[in-house]
Coordinates of C-alpha atoms and ligand atoms in Angstrom, one line a residue:
X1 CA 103.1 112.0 115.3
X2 CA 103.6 108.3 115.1
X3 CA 106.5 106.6 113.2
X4 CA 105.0 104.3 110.3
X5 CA 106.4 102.2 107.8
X6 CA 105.9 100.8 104.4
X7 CA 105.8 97.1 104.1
X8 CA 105.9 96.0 100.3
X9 CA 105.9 92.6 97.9
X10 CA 106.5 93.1 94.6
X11 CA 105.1 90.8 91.7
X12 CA 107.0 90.6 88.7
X13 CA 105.8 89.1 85.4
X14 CA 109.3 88.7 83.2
X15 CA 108.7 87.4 79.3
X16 CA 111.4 84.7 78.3
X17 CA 113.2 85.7 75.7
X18 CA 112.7 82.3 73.2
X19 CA 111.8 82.5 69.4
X20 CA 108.4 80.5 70.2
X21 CA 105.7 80.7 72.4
X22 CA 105.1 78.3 75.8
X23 CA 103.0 75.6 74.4
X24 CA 103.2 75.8 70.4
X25 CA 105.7 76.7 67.8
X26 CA 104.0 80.8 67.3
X27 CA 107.0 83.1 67.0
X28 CA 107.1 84.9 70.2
X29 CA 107.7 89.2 69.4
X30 CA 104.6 89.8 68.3
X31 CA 105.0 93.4 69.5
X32 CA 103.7 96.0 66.8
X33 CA 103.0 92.5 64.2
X34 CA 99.5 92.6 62.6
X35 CA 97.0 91.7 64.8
X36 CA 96.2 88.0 64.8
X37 CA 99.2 87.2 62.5
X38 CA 101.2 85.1 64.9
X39 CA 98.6 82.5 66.4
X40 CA 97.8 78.7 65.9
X41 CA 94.8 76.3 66.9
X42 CA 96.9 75.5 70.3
X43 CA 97.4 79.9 71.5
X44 CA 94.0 80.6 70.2
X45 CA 92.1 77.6 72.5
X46 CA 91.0 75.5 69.2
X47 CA 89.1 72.0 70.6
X48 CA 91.0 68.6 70.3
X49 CA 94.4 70.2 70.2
X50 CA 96.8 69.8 72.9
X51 CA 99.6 71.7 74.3
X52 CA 103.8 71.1 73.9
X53 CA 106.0 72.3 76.7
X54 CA 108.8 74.5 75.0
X55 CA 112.3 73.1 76.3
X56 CA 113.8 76.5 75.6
X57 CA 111.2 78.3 77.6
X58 CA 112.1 75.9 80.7
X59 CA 115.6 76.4 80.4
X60 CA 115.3 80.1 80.8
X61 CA 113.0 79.9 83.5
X62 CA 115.7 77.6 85.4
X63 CA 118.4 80.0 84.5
X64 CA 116.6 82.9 86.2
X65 CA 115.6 80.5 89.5
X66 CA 119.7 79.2 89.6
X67 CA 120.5 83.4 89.1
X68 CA 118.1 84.2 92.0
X69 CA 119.2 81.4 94.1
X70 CA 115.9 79.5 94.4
X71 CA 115.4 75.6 95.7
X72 CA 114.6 74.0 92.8
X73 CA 111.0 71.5 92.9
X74 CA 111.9 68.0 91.7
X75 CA 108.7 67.8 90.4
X76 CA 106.4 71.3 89.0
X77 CA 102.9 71.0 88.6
X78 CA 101.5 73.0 85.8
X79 CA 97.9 74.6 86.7
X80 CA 94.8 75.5 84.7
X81 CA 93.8 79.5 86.2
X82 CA 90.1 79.6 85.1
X83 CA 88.7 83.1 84.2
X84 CA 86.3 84.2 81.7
X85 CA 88.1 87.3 79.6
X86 CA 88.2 87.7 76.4
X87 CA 91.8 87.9 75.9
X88 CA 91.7 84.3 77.1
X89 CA 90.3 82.1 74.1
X90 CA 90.7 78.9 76.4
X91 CA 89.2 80.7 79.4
X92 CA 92.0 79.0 81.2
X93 CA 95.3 80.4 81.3
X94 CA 98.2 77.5 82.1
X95 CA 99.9 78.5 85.1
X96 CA 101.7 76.8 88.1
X97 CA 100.1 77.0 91.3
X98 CA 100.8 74.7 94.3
X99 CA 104.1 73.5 93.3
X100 CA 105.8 76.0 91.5
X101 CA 108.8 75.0 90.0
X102 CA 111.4 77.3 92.1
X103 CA 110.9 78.6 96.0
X104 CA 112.6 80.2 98.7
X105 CA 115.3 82.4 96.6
X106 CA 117.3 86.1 97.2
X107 CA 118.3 88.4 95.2
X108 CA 120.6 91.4 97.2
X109 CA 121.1 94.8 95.9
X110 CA 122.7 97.8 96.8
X111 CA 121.1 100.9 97.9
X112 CA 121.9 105.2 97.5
X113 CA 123.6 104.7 100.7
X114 CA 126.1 102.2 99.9
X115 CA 124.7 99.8 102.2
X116 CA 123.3 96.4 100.9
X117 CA 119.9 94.6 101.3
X118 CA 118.4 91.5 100.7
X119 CA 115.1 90.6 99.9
X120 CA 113.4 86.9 100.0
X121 CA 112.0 85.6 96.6
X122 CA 109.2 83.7 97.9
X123 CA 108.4 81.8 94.4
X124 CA 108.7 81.6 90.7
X125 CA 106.4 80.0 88.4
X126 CA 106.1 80.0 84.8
X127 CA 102.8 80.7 82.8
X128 CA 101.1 81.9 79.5
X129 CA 100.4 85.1 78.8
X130 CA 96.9 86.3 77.7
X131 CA 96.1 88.7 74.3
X132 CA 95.3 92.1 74.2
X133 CA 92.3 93.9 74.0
X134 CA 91.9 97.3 71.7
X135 CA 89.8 99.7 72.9
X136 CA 91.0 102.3 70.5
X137 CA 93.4 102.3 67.0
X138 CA 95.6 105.0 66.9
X139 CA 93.8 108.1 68.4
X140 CA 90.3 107.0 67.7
X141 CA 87.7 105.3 70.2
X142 CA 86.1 102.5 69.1
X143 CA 82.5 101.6 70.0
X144 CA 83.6 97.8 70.4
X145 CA 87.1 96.1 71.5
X146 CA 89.0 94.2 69.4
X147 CA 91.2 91.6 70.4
X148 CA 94.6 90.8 69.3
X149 CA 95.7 86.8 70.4
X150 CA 99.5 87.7 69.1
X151 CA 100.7 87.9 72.9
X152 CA 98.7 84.7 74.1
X153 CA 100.3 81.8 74.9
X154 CA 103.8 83.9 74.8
X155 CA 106.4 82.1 78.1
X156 CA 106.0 84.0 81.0
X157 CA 107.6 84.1 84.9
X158 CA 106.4 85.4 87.4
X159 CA 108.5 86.4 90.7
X160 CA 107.2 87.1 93.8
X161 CA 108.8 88.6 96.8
X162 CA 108.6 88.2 100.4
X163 CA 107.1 91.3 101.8
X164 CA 110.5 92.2 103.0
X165 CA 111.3 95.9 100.9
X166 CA 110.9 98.6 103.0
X167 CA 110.3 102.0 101.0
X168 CA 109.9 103.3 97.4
X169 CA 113.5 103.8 96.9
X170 CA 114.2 100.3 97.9
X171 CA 111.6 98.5 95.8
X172 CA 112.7 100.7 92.5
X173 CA 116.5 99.3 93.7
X174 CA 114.5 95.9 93.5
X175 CA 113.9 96.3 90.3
X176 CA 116.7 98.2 89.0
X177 CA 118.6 94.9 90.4
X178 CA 116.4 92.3 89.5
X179 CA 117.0 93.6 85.6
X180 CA 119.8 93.1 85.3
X181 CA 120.1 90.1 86.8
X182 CA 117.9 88.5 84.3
X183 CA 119.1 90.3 81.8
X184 CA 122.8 89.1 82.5
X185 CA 121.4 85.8 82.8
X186 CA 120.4 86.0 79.5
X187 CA 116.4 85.6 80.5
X188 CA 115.1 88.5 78.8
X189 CA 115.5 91.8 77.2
X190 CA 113.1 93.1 80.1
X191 CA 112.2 96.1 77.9
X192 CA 109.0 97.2 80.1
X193 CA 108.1 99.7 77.0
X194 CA 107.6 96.1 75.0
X195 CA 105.4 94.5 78.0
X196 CA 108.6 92.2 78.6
X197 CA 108.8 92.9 82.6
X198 CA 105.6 94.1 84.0
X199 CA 104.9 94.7 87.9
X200 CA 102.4 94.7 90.4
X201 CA 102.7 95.6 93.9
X202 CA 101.8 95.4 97.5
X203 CA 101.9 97.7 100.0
X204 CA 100.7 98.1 103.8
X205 CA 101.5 100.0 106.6
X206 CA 102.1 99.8 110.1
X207 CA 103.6 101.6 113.3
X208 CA 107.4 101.5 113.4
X209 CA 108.1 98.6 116.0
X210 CA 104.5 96.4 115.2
X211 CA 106.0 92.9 113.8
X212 CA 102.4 92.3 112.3
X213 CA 101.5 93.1 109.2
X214 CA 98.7 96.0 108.0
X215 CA 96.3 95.2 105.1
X216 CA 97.3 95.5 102.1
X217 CA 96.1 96.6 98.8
X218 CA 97.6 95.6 95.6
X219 CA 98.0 98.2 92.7
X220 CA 98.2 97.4 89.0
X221 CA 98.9 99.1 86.2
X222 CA 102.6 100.1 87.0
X223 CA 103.8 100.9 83.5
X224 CA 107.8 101.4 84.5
X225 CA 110.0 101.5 87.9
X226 CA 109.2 105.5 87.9
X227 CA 105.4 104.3 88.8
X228 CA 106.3 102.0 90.8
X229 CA 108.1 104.4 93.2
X230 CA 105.7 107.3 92.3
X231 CA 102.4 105.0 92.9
X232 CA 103.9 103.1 96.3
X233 CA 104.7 107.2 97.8
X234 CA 100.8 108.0 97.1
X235 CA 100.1 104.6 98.3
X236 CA 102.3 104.7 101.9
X237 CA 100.1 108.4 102.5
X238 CA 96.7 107.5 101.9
X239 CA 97.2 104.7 104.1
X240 CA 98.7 106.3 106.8
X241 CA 96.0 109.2 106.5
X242 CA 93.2 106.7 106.9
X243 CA 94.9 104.9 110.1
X244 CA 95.4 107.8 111.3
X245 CA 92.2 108.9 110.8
X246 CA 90.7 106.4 112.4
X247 CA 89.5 104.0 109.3
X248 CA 89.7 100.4 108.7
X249 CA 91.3 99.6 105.7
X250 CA 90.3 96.7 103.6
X251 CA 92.4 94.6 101.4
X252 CA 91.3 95.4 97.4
X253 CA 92.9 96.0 94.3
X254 CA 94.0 99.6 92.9
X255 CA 94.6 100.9 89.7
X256 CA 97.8 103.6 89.6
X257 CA 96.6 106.7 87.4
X258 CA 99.8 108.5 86.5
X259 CA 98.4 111.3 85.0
X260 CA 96.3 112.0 87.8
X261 CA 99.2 110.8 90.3
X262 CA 96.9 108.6 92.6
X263 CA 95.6 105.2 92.9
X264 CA 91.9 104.2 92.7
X265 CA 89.8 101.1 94.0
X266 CA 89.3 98.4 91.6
X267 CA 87.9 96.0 93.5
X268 CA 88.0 94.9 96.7
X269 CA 88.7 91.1 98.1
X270 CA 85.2 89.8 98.8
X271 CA 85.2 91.0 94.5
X272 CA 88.5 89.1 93.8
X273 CA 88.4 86.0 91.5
X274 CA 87.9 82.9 92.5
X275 CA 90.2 81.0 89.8
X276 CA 88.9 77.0 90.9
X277 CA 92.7 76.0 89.9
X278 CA 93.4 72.3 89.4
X279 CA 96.0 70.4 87.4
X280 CA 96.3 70.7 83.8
X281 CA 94.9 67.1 82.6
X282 CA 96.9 67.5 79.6
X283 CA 100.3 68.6 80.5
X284 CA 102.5 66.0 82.5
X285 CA 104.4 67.0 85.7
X286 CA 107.7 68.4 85.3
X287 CA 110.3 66.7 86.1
X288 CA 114.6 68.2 85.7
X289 CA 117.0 65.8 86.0
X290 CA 119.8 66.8 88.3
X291 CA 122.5 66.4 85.5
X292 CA 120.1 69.0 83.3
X293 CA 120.2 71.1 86.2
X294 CA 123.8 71.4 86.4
X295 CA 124.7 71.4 83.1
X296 CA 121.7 74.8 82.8
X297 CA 123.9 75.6 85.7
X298 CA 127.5 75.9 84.8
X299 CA 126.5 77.4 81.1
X300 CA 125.0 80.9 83.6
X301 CA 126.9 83.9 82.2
X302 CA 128.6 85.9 84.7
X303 CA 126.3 88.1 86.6
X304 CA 125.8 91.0 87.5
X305 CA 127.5 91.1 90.8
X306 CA 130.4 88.5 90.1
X307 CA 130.9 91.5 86.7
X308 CA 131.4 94.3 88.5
X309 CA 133.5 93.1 91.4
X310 CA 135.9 92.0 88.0
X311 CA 136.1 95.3 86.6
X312 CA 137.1 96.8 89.7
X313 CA 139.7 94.7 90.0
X314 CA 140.5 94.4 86.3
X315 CA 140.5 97.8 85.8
X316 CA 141.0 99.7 88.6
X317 CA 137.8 101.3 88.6
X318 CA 135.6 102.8 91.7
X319 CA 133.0 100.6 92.4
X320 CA 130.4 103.6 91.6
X321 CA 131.7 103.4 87.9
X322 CA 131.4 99.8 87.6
X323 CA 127.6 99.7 89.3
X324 CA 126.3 102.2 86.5
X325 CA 128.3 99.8 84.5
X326 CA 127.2 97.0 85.3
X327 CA 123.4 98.5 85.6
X328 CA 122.9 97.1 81.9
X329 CA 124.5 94.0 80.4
X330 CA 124.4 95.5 76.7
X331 CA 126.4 98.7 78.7
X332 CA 129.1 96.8 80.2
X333 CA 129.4 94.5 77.2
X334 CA 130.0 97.8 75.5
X335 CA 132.7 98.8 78.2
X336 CA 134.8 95.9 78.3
X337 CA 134.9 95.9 74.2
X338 CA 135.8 99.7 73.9
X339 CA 138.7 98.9 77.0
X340 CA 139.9 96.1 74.7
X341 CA 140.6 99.6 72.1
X342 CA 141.7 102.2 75.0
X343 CA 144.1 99.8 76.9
X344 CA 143.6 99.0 80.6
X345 CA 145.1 102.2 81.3
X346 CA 142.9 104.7 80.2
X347 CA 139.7 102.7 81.7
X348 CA 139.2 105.5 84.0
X349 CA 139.1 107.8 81.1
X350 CA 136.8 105.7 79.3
X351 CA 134.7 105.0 82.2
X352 CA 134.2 108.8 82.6
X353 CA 133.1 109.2 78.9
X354 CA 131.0 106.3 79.1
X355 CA 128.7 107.6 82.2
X356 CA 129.1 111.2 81.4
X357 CA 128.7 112.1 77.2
X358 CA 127.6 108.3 76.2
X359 CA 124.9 107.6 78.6
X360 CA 123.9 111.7 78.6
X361 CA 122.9 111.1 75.1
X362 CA 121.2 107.8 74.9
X363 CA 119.3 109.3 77.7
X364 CA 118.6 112.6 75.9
X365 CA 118.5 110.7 72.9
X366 CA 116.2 107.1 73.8
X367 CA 118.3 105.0 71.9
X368 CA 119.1 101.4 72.6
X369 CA 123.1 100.3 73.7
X370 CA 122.7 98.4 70.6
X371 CA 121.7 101.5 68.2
X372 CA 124.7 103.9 69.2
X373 CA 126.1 105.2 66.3
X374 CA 129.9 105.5 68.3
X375 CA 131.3 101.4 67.5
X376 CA 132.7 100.5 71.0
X377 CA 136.8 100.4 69.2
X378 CA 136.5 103.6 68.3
X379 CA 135.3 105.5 71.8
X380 CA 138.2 103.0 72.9
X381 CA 140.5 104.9 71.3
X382 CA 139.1 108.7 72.1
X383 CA 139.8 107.8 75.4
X384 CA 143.3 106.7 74.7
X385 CA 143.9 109.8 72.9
X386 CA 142.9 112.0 75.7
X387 CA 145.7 110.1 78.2
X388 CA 148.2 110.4 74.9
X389 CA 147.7 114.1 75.7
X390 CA 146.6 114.6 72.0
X391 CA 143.3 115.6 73.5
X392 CA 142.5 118.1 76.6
X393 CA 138.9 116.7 78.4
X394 CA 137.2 119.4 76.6
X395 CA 138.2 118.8 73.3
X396 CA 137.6 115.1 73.8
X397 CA 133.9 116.4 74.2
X398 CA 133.6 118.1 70.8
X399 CA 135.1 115.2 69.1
X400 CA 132.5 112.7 71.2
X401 CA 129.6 114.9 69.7
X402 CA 131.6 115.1 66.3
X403 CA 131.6 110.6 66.3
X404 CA 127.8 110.4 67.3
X405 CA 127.0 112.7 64.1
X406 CA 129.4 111.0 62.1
X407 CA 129.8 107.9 63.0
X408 CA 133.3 107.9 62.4
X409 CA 137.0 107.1 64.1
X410 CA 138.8 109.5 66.5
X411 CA 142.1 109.9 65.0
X412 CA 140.3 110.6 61.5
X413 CA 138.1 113.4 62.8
X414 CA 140.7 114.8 65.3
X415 CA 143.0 115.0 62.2
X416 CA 140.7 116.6 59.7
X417 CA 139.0 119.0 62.0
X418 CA 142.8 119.9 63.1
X419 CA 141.1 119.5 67.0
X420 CA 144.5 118.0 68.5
X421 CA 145.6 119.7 71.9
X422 CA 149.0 122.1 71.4
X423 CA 151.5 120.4 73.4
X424 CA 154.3 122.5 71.4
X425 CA 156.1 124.8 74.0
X426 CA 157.0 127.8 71.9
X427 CA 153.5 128.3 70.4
X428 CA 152.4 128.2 74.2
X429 CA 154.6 130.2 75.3
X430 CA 153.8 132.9 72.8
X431 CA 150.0 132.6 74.0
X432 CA 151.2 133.1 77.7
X433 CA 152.7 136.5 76.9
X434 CA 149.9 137.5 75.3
X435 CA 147.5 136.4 78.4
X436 CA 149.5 138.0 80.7
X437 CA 149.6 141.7 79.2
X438 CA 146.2 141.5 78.4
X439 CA 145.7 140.6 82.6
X440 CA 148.0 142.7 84.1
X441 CA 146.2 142.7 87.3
X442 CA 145.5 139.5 87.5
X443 CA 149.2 138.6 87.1
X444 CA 150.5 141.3 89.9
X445 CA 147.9 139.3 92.2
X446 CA 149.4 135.8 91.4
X447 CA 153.1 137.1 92.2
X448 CA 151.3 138.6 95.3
X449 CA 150.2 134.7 96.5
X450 CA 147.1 134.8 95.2
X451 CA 147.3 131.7 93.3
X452 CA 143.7 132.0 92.8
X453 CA 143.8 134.8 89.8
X454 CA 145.9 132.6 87.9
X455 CA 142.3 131.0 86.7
X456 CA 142.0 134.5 84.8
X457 CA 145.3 134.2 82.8
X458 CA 144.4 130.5 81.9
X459 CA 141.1 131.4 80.6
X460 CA 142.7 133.9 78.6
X461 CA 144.9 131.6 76.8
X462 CA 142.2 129.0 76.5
X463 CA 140.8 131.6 74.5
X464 CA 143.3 132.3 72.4
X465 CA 144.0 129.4 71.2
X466 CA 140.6 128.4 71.1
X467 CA 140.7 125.5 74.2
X468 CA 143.2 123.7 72.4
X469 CA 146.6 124.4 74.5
X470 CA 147.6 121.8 76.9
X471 CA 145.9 123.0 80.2
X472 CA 149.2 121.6 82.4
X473 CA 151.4 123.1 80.1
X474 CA 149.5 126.5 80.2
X475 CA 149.8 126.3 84.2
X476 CA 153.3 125.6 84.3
X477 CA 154.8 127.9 82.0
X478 CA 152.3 131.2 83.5
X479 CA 154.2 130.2 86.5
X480 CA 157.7 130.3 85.4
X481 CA 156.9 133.8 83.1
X482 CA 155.6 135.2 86.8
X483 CA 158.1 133.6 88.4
X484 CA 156.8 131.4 90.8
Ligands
ADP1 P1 98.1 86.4 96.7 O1 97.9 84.9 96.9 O2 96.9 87.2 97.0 O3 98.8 86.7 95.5 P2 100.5 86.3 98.3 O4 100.5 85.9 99.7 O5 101.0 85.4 97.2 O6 99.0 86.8 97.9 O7 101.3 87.6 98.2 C1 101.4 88.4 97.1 C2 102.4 89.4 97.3 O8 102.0 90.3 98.3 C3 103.8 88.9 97.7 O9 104.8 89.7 97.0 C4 103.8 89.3 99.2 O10 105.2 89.6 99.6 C5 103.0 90.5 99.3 N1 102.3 90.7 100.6 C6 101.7 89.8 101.3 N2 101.2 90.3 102.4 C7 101.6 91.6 102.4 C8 101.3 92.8 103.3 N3 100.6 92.6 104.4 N4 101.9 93.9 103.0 C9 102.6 94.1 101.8 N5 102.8 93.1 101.0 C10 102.3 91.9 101.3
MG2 MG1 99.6 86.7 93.6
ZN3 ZN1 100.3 79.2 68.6

């Protein structure tokens, strides 16, 4: 069999995160508003009106292109994209097109394996969204589509790699990566369940070795990374089944189907568009000065990468911890507040709540970083209490679940639900004796060397007094009763 590989460019469409729209003063986050509640003349395409380039919008936009390490134009051309839709009152949507306004970025990322990659970001331009058509409302089909403007005119990116990834699991690492930098960056939320980072990509294959490229098809309608990996697999197969087969593929467009696991032909190239682009008569070029620039510049919050190589060394974590981390800026805002509670020195224990009970139940759960009931100071300090010794691992569990109900401190649950770990020796000691009658045989085994069977005794005392004796404690004193 013959060695292929996938060659894949991703497009990315990445909503700014500003209170108003691109070219008018709509409030942007329109998502679930009334229909048609947040629109003007200007985002609905009225005549004689003319369009106002948001500074904010820019900013961010120049934030992102600094973040990814783009050149930066010294003069951006903004671009009418003609189409007849009716999502697009105008039926011109404002885009850039010859001279976008950043080029010839990188972002680099870290894969499974440990190793790192880098992929070429080819451009970045900014543009308008369109509205949204209703085909249905809630469960019921309509017999005619309604259309909703709310979204129209909303500030958009859109970044598009060089066709340097190289697999499924590398383009979903694209993504996870490309996140958070824009989310560290303070770009956007890029909530993909709100429409605020959408992604389109392009796939082709060819024999391991070939330095040309195959043809490629582009899908759409990748509603989160999960399709993106799952719809690019499908993609690399039915590709590789038709070479092999002996069929020529043609470039076209495909539409991923999740619930049917495959992609379809929407239309091919000879079907595509043809947009007649030309300069926006009413919209000047843009222009940043280089002292705007710098000052957009030095105001960049720490990213993503420059973050975690800090807590490493700040806290003395592995650099596993601090990618998960790091994989959210809300989640390592989170971090470094509830270390500011637990001390430096119990970061590791805090580290291992966070990734192992905290992110379990937002993930079991769907809530937002934001919308955890635990306040950051106060799963701090359950940390702390756990390397105090007030607190075995396990109990430290219970209480977790206990705060997430409750919402409420540590010390005042551990206190009222009496949960604190028996460090007192004599009470140990008396559960010890007990353990050991009860597992006579076990004990003749661990005087014998099997140091194994002392997991039975421990067990035993655990039970009795009901997880809450000191586990080192327990170890050492069943050791000294059997005399070893
Ligand atoms: P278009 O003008 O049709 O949008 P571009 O040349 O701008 O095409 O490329 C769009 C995206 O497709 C980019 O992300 C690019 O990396 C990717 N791409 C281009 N050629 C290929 C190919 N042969 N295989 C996979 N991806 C490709
Ligand atoms: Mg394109
Ligand atoms: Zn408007």
């Amino acid at each position: 069999m013959k060695q292929y590989e996938m060659v894949v460019g991703l497009e990315v469409h990445v909503q700014l995160g500003t209170k108003t729209k691109l070219f008018c003063s709509c409030p942007t986050g329109a998502f679930g508003a009334v229909a048609n509640t947040h629109v003007c003349p200007v985002c609905t395409g009225q005549p004689g009106v003319l369009p106002v380039l948001n500074r904010a919008a820019v900013e961010l936009a120049f934030r992102a292109a600094l973040s990814l390490e783009c050149e930066l134009a010294e003069v951006s051309i903004f671009a009418r994209k003609n189409y007849f839709y009716p999502d697009l009152p105008k039926a011109y949507q404002i885009s850039q097109y010859e001279q976008p306004f950043a080029t010839r970025g990188r972002l680099e990322f870290a894969l499974k394996d440990g190793s790192s990659k880098s992929v070429g970001i080819h451009r970045i331009h900014m543009e308008e969204d369109a509205g949204k058509l209703l085909h249905a409302i809630g469960s019921e089909e309509l017999d005619h589509s309604l259309v909703d403007f709310n979204r129209g005119g909303t500030p958009l990116i859109e970044i598009v790699s060089e066709p340097e990834i190289r697999g499924s699991e590398e383009a979903y690492a694209y993504l996870n990566a490309l996140k958070a930098v824009l989310q560290f960056a303070g770009v956007s939320r890029c909530d993909m369940e709100k429409g605020e980072m959408r992604c389109d990509a392009n796939i082709s294959v060819r024999e391991k070795g070939e330095t040309r490229f195959g043809v490629r098809s582009e899908i759409k309608n990748l509603n989160s990374f999960k399709n993106v990996r799952d719809a690019l697999e499908f993609e690399f197969r039915r590709q590789v089944e038709a070479v092999e087969a002996g069929q020529r593929l043609i470039q076209e467009t495909r539409l991923w189907d999740a619930a049917r696991q495959a992609t379809f032909s929407m239309r091919s190239k000879e079907e595509a568009h043809d947009y007649r682009y030309f300069p926006d008569p009413d919209l000047l070029p843009l222009a940043a000065e280089a002292e705007w620039i710098s000052r957009v510049k030095s105001g960049l919050p720490e990213g993503p990468v420059a973050r975690r190589s800090r807590l490493i060394k700040d806290f003395r974590l592995s650099s596993y911890d601090c990618e998960v981390l790091t994989s959210d800026r809300a989640l390592a805002d989170y971090f470094e507040a509830a270390a500011a509670s637990s001390g430096a020195e119990s970061a590791k224990t805090l580290a291992n709540l966070m990734t192992t009970e905290l992110l379990g139940r937002i993930n079991a759960e769907r809530v937002e970083i934001a919308d955890v009931p635990i306040a950051a100071p106060h799963l701090g300090r359950l940390a702390a209490l756990v390397d105090k010794g007030v607190l075995s691992s396990k109990l430290a569990k219970d209480v977790f679940a206990k705060m997430w109900e409750t919402r409420r401190a540590a010390e005042d649950l551990v206190a009222e639900l009496g949960l604190s770990q028996v460090s007192d020796e004599g009470q140990v000691k008396l559960w010890v004796e007990e353990a050991i009658k009860a597992n006579a045989r076990a004990a003749e085994d661990v005087k014998a060397g099997k140091d194994r069977a002392i997991g039975a005794i421990v067990g035993a005392v655990m039970k009795l007094s009901k997880g809450k004796a000191n586990p080192a404690l327990v170890n050492r004193l069943i050791k000294e009763a059997l005399g070893c």
